[in-house]
mmCIF file of C-alpha atoms in Angstrom:
data_model
loop_
_atom_site.group_PDB
_atom_site.id
_atom_site.type_symbol
_atom_site.label_atom_id
_atom_site.label_comp_id
_atom_site.label_asym_id
_atom_site.label_seq_id
_atom_site.Cartn_x
_atom_site.Cartn_y
_atom_site.Cartn_z
ATOM 1 C CA MET A 258 10.269 9.264 -9.697
ATOM 2 C CA ALA A 259 12.185 7.305 -12.463
ATOM 3 C CA ARG A 260 13.672 3.996 -11.457
ATOM 4 C CA GLU A 261 17.304 5.394 -11.903
ATOM 5 C CA ASP A 262 16.458 8.120 -9.393
ATOM 6 C CA ARG A 263 15.627 5.639 -6.621
ATOM 7 C CA GLY A 264 19.165 4.299 -6.289
ATOM 8 C CA SER A 265 19.684 0.639 -5.357
ATOM 9 C CA ILE A 266 17.494 0.675 -2.206
ATOM 10 C CA TRP A 267 13.756 1.029 -2.777
ATOM 11 C CA LEU A 268 11.168 1.719 -0.066
ATOM 12 C CA GLY A 269 7.544 1.376 -1.146
ATOM 13 C CA VAL A 270 4.237 1.304 0.570
ATOM 14 C CA ALA A 271 0.888 -0.477 -0.116
ATOM 15 C CA GLY A 272 -2.480 0.092 1.472
ATOM 16 C CA LEU A 273 -5.161 -2.564 2.184
ATOM 17 C CA ILE A 274 -8.327 -0.526 2.434
ATOM 18 C CA VAL A 275 -11.227 -2.297 3.938
ATOM 19 C CA ASN A 276 -14.833 -0.895 3.986
ATOM 20 C CA ASP A 277 -17.816 -1.596 6.254
ATOM 21 C CA ARG A 278 -18.907 -4.553 4.048
ATOM 22 C CA GLY A 279 -15.427 -6.223 4.399
ATOM 23 C CA GLU A 280 -14.549 -5.468 0.781
ATOM 24 C CA TRP A 281 -11.044 -4.436 -0.221
ATOM 25 C CA LEU A 282 -10.177 -1.440 -2.531
ATOM 26 C CA VAL A 283 -8.049 -2.789 -5.266
ATOM 27 C CA VAL A 284 -6.703 -1.414 -8.492
ATOM 28 C CA LYS A 285 -5.503 -2.655 -11.936
ATOM 29 C CA LYS A 286 -2.215 -1.169 -12.866
ATOM 30 C CA ARG A 287 -1.442 -0.136 -16.558
ATOM 31 C CA TYR A 288 2.384 -0.830 -16.096
ATOM 32 C CA GLY A 289 4.991 -3.028 -14.748
ATOM 33 C CA GLY A 290 4.884 -6.526 -13.403
ATOM 34 C CA LEU A 291 1.392 -6.052 -12.022
ATOM 35 C CA HIS A 292 0.042 -4.799 -15.506
ATOM 36 C CA GLY A 293 -3.688 -5.823 -15.685
ATOM 37 C CA ARG A 294 -3.711 -7.464 -12.284
ATOM 38 C CA TRP A 295 -5.541 -6.559 -9.095
ATOM 39 C CA SER A 296 -3.148 -5.141 -6.633
ATOM 40 C CA PHE A 297 -3.281 -2.708 -3.762
ATOM 41 C CA PRO A 298 -2.668 0.963 -4.304
ATOM 42 C CA ALA A 299 0.913 1.429 -3.774
ATOM 43 C CA GLY A 300 3.966 3.637 -4.601
ATOM 44 C CA PHE A 301 7.340 4.862 -3.365
ATOM 45 C CA VAL A 302 8.163 6.850 -0.335
ATOM 46 C CA ASN A 303 9.304 10.360 -1.094
ATOM 47 C CA LYS A 304 12.343 11.833 0.799
ATOM 48 C CA ASP A 305 10.234 14.251 2.855
ATOM 49 C CA GLU A 306 7.681 11.845 4.277
ATOM 50 C CA THR A 307 7.294 8.848 6.509
ATOM 51 C CA VAL A 308 5.966 5.378 5.285
ATOM 52 C CA ASP A 309 2.456 6.137 6.820
ATOM 53 C CA GLU A 310 2.199 9.522 5.221
ATOM 54 C CA ALA A 311 3.354 7.894 1.867
ATOM 55 C CA VAL A 312 0.661 5.330 1.873
ATOM 56 C CA LEU A 313 -2.066 7.863 2.572
ATOM 57 C CA ARG A 314 -0.823 10.002 -0.368
ATOM 58 C CA GLU A 315 -0.529 7.044 -2.692
ATOM 59 C CA VAL A 316 -3.989 5.860 -1.926
ATOM 60 C CA LYS A 317 -5.400 9.303 -2.380
ATOM 61 C CA GLU A 318 -3.556 9.804 -5.725
ATOM 62 C CA GLU A 319 -4.583 6.428 -7.150
ATOM 63 C CA THR A 320 -8.188 6.153 -5.883
ATOM 64 C CA GLY A 321 -9.297 9.551 -4.640
ATOM 65 C CA VAL A 322 -10.127 8.022 -1.273
ATOM 66 C CA ASP A 323 -8.995 9.666 1.931
ATOM 67 C CA CYS A 324 -8.046 7.058 4.497
ATOM 68 C CA LYS A 325 -6.664 6.763 8.109
ATOM 69 C CA VAL A 326 -4.040 4.270 9.099
ATOM 70 C CA ILE A 327 -5.207 1.551 11.386
ATOM 71 C CA SER A 328 -1.953 -0.434 11.704
ATOM 72 C CA MET A 329 1.088 -1.802 9.810
ATOM 73 C CA ILE A 330 0.259 -5.394 8.798
ATOM 74 C CA GLY A 331 3.308 -6.553 6.927
ATOM 75 C CA PHE A 332 6.616 -5.773 5.333
ATOM 76 C CA ARG A 333 7.726 -7.210 2.147
ATOM 77 C CA SER A 334 11.497 -7.209 1.222
ATOM 78 C CA GLY A 335 13.240 -8.678 -1.797
ATOM 79 C CA VAL A 336 16.380 -8.210 -3.907
ATOM 80 C CA ILE A 337 16.037 -7.745 -7.642
ATOM 81 C CA ARG A 338 18.680 -9.329 -9.862
ATOM 82 C CA ASN A 339 21.267 -8.998 -6.923
ATOM 83 C CA LYS A 340 21.231 -5.267 -7.520
ATOM 84 C CA ILE A 341 18.345 -3.658 -5.939
ATOM 85 C CA SER A 342 16.822 -4.081 -2.429
ATOM 86 C CA ASP A 343 13.132 -3.635 -3.004
ATOM 87 C CA ASN A 344 11.183 -3.139 0.207
ATOM 88 C CA MET A 345 7.492 -2.389 0.977
ATOM 89 C CA ALA A 346 5.542 -1.514 4.091
ATOM 90 C CA ILE A 347 1.915 -2.847 3.958
ATOM 91 C CA PHE A 348 -0.707 -0.930 5.953
ATOM 92 C CA LEU A 349 -4.293 -1.684 6.938
ATOM 93 C CA LEU A 350 -6.336 1.555 6.157
ATOM 94 C CA SER A 351 -9.904 2.611 6.688
ATOM 95 C CA PRO A 352 -11.703 5.062 4.517
ATOM 96 C CA ILE A 353 -12.595 8.232 6.375
ATOM 97 C CA GLU A 354 -16.101 8.438 4.598
ATOM 98 C CA LYS A 355 -18.557 5.684 4.784
ATOM 99 C CA ASP A 356 -19.009 5.297 1.042
ATOM 100 C CA PRO A 357 -16.221 7.343 -0.571
ATOM 101 C CA ILE A 358 -16.363 8.310 -4.228
ATOM 102 C CA ILE A 359 -13.663 6.392 -6.143
ATOM 103 C CA GLN A 360 -11.684 8.231 -8.841
ATOM 104 C CA ALA A 361 -9.143 6.103 -10.706
ATOM 105 C CA GLN A 362 -5.788 7.849 -11.632
ATOM 106 C CA LEU A 363 -6.243 6.748 -15.264
ATOM 107 C CA SER A 364 -2.706 7.558 -16.147
ATOM 108 C CA GLU A 365 -1.568 4.668 -14.012
ATOM 109 C CA LEU A 366 -4.619 2.509 -13.595
ATOM 110 C CA TYR A 367 -7.303 0.828 -15.722
ATOM 111 C CA GLU A 368 -9.770 0.658 -12.782
ATOM 112 C CA VAL A 369 -10.463 0.775 -9.075
ATOM 113 C CA GLN A 370 -13.151 -1.535 -7.347
ATOM 114 C CA TRP A 371 -14.320 -2.710 -4.022
ATOM 115 C CA ILE A 372 -14.064 -6.567 -4.075
ATOM 116 C CA HIS A 373 -14.578 -9.033 -1.335
ATOM 117 C CA PRO A 374 -11.307 -10.875 -0.385
ATOM 118 C CA ASP A 375 -13.083 -14.266 -1.088
ATOM 119 C CA GLU A 376 -13.440 -13.304 -4.658
ATOM 120 C CA LEU A 377 -10.025 -11.948 -4.859
ATOM 121 C CA ARG A 378 -8.433 -15.105 -3.286
ATOM 122 C CA VAL A 379 -9.725 -17.118 -6.355
ATOM 123 C CA ASP A 380 -9.297 -14.519 -9.157
ATOM 124 C CA GLU A 381 -6.486 -15.335 -11.392
ATOM 125 C CA ASP A 382 -6.059 -11.673 -12.110
ATOM 126 C CA SER A 383 -5.256 -10.997 -8.352
ATOM 127 C CA SER A 384 -1.506 -10.321 -7.521
ATOM 128 C CA ILE A 385 0.271 -12.917 -5.354
ATOM 129 C CA LEU A 386 0.297 -10.498 -2.394
ATOM 130 C CA ILE A 387 -3.510 -10.184 -2.574
ATOM 131 C CA GLN A 388 -4.048 -13.875 -2.986
ATOM 132 C CA GLU A 389 -1.799 -14.622 0.176
ATOM 133 C CA LEU A 390 -3.292 -11.921 2.303
ATOM 134 C CA ALA A 391 -6.887 -13.032 1.237
ATOM 135 C CA GLN A 392 -6.162 -16.489 2.661
ATOM 136 C CA LYS A 393 -5.177 -15.065 6.020
ATOM 137 C CA LYS A 394 -7.128 -13.394 8.918
ATOM 138 C CA ILE A 395 -5.838 -9.822 8.977
ATOM 139 C CA ALA A 396 -4.356 -9.592 12.487
ATOM 140 C CA ASP A 397 -4.233 -6.471 14.504
ATOM 141 C CA GLY A 398 -0.891 -5.612 13.018
ATOM 142 C CA PHE A 399 1.282 -3.001 14.639
ATOM 143 C CA GLU A 400 0.222 0.119 16.342
ATOM 144 C CA THR A 401 1.805 3.472 15.498
ATOM 145 C CA MET A 402 3.841 5.048 18.273
ATOM 146 C CA GLU A 403 4.515 8.716 17.807
ATOM 147 C CA GLY A 404 6.143 11.561 19.924
ATOM 148 C CA ILE A 405 9.331 9.494 20.421
ATOM 149 C CA ASN A 406 12.806 11.105 20.198
ATOM 150 C CA PRO A 407 15.613 8.528 19.746
ATOM 151 C CA GLY A 408 18.078 11.280 20.324
ATOM 152 C CA ASP A 409 18.834 14.729 18.756
ATOM 153 C CA VAL A 410 22.058 13.353 17.488
ATOM 154 C CA PHE A 411 20.389 11.455 14.782
ATOM 155 C CA GLY A 412 18.687 14.598 13.339
ATOM 156 C CA TYR A 413 15.338 13.021 12.596
ATOM 157 C CA THR A 414 12.603 15.370 11.439
ATOM 158 C CA SER A 415 9.928 12.699 11.753
ATOM 159 C CA TYR A 416 10.296 9.369 13.680
ATOM 160 C CA LYS A 417 7.642 6.767 14.218
ATOM 161 C CA LEU A 418 7.739 3.202 15.522
ATOM 162 C CA PHE A 419 5.406 0.433 14.559
ATOM 163 C CA PHE A 420 5.057 -2.365 17.273
#
């Protein structure tokens, strides 16, 4: 989706995927402000999906890895040049397979690797978000609550709470 198609309120997602060895699945982007830096697989939410569906799709597209959502662990929000509200839900994910095959989406990425957070914390090529999270103990985050209907008057086709 082109930037102009997103309007002035953006909603993105990022996935922190952790394997059995405690390593994080990180990507090096070919574009934008994160060009050449380690970051989490991420992207924008489509109009027909929830944030947790979007993060699973984006991770699969960028890395080839199928995951399950463990919890929402953060939310980033900022305003770009007083014109765009840029928001991102950050999820803790677990790969479905024990040692999944990684396939980088080479149109968007230079590479994909499993790297321990201790290494990422001190790597000057790591994004600020990764450096900050690598310094913290990843808490349990928020659990997903499904099957809730806030009222038919709202017309939600999908509705989830993260508490």
